[in-house]
CSV table of C-alpha atoms in Angstrom, one decimal:
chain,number,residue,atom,x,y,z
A,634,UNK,CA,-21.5,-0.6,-1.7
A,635,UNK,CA,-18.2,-1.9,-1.9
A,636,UNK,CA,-14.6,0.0,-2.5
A,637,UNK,CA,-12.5,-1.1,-4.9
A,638,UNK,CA,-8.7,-1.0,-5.2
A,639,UNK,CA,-7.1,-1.4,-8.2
A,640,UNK,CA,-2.8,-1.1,-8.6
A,641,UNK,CA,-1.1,-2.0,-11.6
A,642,UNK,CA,3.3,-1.6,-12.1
A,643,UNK,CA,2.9,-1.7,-16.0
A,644,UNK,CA,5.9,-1.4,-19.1
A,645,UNK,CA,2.7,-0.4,-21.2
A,646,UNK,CA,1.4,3.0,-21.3
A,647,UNK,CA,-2.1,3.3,-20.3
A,648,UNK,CA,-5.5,5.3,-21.6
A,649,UNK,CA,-6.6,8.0,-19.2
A,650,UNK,CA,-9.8,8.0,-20.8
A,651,UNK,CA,-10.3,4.3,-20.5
A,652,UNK,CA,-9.3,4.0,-17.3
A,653,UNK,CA,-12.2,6.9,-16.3
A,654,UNK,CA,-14.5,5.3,-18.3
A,655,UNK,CA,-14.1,1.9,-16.5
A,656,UNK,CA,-14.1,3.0,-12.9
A,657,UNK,CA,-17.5,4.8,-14.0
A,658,UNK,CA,-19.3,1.8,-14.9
A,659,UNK,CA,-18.0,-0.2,-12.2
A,660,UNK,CA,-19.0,2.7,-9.8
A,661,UNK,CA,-21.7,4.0,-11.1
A,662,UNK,CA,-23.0,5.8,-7.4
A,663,UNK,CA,-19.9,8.0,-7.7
A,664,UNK,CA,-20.1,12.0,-7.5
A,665,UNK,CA,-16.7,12.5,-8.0
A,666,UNK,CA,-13.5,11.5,-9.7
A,667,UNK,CA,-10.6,13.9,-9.1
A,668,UNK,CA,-7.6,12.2,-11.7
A,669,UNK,CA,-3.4,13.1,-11.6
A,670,UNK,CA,-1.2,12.2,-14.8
A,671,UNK,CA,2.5,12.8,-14.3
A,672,UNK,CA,4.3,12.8,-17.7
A,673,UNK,CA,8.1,12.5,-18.6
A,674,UNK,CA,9.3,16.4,-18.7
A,675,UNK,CA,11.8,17.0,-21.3
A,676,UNK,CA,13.8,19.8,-19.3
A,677,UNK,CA,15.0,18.9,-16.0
A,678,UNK,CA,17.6,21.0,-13.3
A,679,UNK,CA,18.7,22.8,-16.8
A,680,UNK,CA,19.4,20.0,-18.5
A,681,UNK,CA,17.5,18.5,-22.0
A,682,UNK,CA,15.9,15.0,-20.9
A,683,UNK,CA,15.8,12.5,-24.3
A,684,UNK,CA,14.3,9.7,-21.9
A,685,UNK,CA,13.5,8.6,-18.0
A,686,UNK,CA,14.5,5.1,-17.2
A,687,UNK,CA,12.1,3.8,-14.3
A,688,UNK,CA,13.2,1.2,-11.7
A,689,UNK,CA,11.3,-0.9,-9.6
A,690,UNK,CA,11.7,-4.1,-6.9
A,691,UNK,CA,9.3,-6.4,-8.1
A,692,UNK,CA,7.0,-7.5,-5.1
A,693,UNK,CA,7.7,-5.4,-2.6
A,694,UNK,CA,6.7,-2.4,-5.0
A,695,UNK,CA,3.2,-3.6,-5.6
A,696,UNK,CA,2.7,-4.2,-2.1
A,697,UNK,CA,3.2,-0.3,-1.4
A,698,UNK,CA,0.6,0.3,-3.7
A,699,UNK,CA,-1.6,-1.6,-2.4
A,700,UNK,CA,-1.1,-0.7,1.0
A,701,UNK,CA,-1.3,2.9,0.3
A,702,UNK,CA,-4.5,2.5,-1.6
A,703,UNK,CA,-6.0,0.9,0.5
A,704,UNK,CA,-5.0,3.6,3.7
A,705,UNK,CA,-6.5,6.5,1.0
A,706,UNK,CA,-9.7,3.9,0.7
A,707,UNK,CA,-10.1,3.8,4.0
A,708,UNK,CA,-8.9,7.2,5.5
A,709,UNK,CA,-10.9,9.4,2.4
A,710,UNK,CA,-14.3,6.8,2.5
A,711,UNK,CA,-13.2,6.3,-1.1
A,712,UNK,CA,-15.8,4.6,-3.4
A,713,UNK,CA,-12.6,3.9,-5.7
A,714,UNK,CA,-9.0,3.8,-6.3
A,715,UNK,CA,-7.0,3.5,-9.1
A,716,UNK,CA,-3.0,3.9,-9.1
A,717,UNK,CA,-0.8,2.7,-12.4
A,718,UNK,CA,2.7,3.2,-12.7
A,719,UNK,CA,4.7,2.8,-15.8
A,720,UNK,CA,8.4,1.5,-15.4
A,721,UNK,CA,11.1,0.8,-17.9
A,722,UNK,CA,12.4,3.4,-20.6
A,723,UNK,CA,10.1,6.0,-21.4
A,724,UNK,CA,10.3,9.1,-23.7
A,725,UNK,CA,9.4,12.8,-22.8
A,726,UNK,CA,6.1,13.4,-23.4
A,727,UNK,CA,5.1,10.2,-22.3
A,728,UNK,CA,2.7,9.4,-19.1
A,729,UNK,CA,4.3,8.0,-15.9
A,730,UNK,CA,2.2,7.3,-13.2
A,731,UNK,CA,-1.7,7.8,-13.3
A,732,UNK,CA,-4.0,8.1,-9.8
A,733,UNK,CA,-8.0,7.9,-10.1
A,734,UNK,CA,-9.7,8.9,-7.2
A,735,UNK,CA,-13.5,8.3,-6.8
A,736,UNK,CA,-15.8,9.9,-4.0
A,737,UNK,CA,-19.2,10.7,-3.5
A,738,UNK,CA,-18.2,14.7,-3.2
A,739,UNK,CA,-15.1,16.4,-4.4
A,740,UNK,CA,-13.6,17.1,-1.3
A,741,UNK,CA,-12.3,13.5,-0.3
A,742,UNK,CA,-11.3,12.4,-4.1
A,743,UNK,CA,-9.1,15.8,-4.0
A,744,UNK,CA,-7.2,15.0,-0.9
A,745,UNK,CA,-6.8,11.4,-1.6
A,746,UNK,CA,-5.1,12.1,-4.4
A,747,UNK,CA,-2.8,14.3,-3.4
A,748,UNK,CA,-2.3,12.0,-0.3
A,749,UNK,CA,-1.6,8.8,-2.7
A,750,UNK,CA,0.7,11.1,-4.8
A,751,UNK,CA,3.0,12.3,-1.9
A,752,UNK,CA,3.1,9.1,-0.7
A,753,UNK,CA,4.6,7.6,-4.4
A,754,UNK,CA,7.3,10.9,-4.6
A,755,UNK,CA,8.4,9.7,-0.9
A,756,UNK,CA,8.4,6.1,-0.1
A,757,UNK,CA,7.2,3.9,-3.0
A,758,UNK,CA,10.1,2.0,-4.4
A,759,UNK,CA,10.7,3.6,-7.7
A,760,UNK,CA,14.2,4.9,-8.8
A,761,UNK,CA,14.3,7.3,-11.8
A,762,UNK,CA,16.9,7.3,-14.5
A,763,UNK,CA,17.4,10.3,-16.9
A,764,UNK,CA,19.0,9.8,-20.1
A,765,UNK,CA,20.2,13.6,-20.7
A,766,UNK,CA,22.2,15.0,-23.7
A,767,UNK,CA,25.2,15.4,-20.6
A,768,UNK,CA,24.8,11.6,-20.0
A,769,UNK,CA,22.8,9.8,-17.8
A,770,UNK,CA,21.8,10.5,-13.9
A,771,UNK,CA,20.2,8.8,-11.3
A,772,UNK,CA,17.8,11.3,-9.7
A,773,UNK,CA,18.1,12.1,-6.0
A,774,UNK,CA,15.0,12.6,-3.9
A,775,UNK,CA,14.2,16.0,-3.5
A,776,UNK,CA,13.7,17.9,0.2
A,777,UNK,CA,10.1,19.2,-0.8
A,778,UNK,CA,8.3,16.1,-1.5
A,779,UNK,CA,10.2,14.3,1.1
A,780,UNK,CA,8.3,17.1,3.4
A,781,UNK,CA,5.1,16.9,1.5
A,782,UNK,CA,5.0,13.6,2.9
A,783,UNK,CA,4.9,14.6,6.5
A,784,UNK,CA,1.6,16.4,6.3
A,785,UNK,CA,-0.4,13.5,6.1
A,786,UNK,CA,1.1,12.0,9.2
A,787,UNK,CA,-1.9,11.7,12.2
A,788,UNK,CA,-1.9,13.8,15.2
A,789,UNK,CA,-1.2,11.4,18.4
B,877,UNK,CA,20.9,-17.5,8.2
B,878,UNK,CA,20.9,-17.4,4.7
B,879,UNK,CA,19.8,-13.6,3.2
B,880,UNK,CA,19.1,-13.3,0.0
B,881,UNK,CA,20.6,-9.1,-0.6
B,882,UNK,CA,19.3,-7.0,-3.4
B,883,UNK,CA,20.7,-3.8,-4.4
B,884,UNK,CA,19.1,-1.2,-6.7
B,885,UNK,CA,19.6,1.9,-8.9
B,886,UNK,CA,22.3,3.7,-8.3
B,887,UNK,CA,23.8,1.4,-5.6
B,888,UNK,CA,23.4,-1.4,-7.7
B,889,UNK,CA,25.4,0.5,-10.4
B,890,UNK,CA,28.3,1.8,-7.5
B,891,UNK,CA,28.7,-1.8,-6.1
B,892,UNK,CA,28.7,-3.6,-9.3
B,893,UNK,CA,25.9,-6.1,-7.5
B,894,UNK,CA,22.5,-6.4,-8.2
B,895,UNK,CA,21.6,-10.1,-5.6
B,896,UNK,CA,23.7,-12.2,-4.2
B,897,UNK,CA,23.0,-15.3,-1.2
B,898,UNK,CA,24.5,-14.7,1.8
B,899,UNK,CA,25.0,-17.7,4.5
B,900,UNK,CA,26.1,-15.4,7.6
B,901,UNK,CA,25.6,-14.4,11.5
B,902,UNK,CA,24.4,-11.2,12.1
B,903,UNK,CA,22.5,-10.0,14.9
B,904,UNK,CA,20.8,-6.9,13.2
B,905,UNK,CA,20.6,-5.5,10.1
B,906,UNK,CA,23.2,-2.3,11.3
B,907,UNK,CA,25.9,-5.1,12.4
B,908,UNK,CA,24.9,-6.6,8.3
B,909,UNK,CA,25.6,-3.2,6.8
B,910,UNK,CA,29.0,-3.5,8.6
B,911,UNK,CA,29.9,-6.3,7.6
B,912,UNK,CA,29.4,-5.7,3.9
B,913,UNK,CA,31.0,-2.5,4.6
B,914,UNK,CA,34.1,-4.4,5.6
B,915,UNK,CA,34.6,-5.7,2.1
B,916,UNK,CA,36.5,-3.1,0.9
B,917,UNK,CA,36.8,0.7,0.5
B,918,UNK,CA,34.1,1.2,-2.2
B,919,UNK,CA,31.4,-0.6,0.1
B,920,UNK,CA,32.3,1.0,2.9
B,921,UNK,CA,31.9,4.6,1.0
B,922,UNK,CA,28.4,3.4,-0.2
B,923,UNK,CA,27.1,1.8,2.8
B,924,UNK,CA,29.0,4.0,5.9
B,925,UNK,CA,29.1,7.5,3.8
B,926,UNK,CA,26.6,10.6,4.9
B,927,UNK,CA,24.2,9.6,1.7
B,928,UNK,CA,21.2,8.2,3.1
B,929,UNK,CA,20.9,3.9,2.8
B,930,UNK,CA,17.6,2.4,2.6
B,931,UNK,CA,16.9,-0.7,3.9
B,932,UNK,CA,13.7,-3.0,3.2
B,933,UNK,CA,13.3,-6.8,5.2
B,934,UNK,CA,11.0,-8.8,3.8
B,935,UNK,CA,9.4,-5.9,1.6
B,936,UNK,CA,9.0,-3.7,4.6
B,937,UNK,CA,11.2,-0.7,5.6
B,938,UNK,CA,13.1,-1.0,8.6
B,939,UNK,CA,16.2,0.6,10.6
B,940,UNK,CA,19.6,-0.7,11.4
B,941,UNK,CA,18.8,-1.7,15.0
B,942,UNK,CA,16.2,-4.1,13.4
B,943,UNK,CA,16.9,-7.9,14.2
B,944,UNK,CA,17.3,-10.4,11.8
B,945,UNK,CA,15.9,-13.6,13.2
B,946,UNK,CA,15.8,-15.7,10.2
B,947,UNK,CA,16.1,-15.9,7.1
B,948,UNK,CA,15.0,-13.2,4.8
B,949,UNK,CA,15.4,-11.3,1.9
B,950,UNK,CA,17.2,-7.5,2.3
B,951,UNK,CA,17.1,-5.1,-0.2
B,952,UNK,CA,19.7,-1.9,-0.4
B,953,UNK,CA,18.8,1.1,-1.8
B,954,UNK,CA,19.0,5.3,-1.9
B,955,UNK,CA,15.9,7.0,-1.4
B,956,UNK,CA,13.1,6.4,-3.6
B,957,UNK,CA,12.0,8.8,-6.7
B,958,UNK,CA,8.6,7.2,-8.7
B,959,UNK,CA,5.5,9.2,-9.2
């Protein structure tokens, strides 16, 4: 059986369920499918969020993806991957990023999720833009997901 | 060696930049910053400043100490924030 991976840097918001629905049939072997949405919050270090600008460098972007995909493939024994991310100007509410993980047991679609996630917060080239009622901000990287990064890094 | 330079988000928005074509001789990609830096005092603030610069060669992350050995393309940028 072969893995797939699938990455997509998409304007259009995407369909959770179709995007289960189609790693099924393509996969259908798998045992598990562990899923993360990330949606635009409307509330955000105290301040009311109307919208989330999202920025990304065209190329190198989907080569992260990719890449990192293919390491949670490979390092999980994934059966499947799935990572879309939305850029452009979004609303609250409204989905950002999406990561389908497909194993044959829970265990290894859990952590590959979380793994793939961690590495998008850290070092995927994506820049956020909030559009607040104060005007808008550029976000900073935070401290904890830059360190929930380092968790994943191999032993020597 | 001619660099194509890309700057994004914020530091796009603070140099007033977003690509330009550089013809120039730099050894690494540190000595580059420092040159750019030497334009005036609101590049040196952005690139020289304790906020942390990213720097990408050909689509892969690199540090200043890397050597530029051709031509290539060199994106600027802060720290990333997707997912």
């Amino acid at each position: 059986m072969t893995s797939e991976s699938i990455v997509s840097v998409q304007h259009a918001l995407f369909d959770l369920g179709v995007e289960f629905n189609t790693l099924r049939e393509r996969h259908p072997g798998v045992g598990a499918i562990v899923s993360f949405a990330g949606l635009v919050r409307d509330l955000n270090l105290g301040d009311d969020v109307q919208a989330l600008e999202l920025e990304h460098y065209p190329g190198m972007t989907e080569k992260c993806l990719e890449r990192i995909a293919q390491q949670a493939t490979d390092r999980f024994g994934l059966q499947a991957v799935r990572i879309i991310h939305r850029v452009g100007l979004l609303q609250t509410g409204d989905p950002i990023v999406l990561v389908l993980t497909a194993s044959d047991h829970r265990h290894e679609a859990f952590e590959a999720n979380e793994f793939i996630m961690d590495y998008l917060k850290s070092d995927a080239p994506f820049w956020k833009k909030e559009w607040t009622s104060e005007g808008p901000r550029w976000l900073d990287q935070r401290a904890c997901d830059r360190e929930a990064s380092v968790r994943w890094r191999v032993a020597a | 060696m001619k660099l194509n330079l890309l700057y994004f988000a914020r530091l796009r928005e603070e140099l007033g930049v977003a690509q330009e074509a550089l013809e120039c001789q730099v050894s690494t990609v540190g000595e580059l910053i420092e040159m750019l830096a030497s334009r005036g005092p609101v590049w040196r603030a952005q690139l020289l400043a304790d906020e942390p610069l990213k720097i990408a060669v050909d689509h892969e992350m690199v540090l200043p100490s890397f050597v530029l050995g051709r031509d290539a393309e060199v994106a600027l940028f802060r720290p990333v924030t997707g997912g």
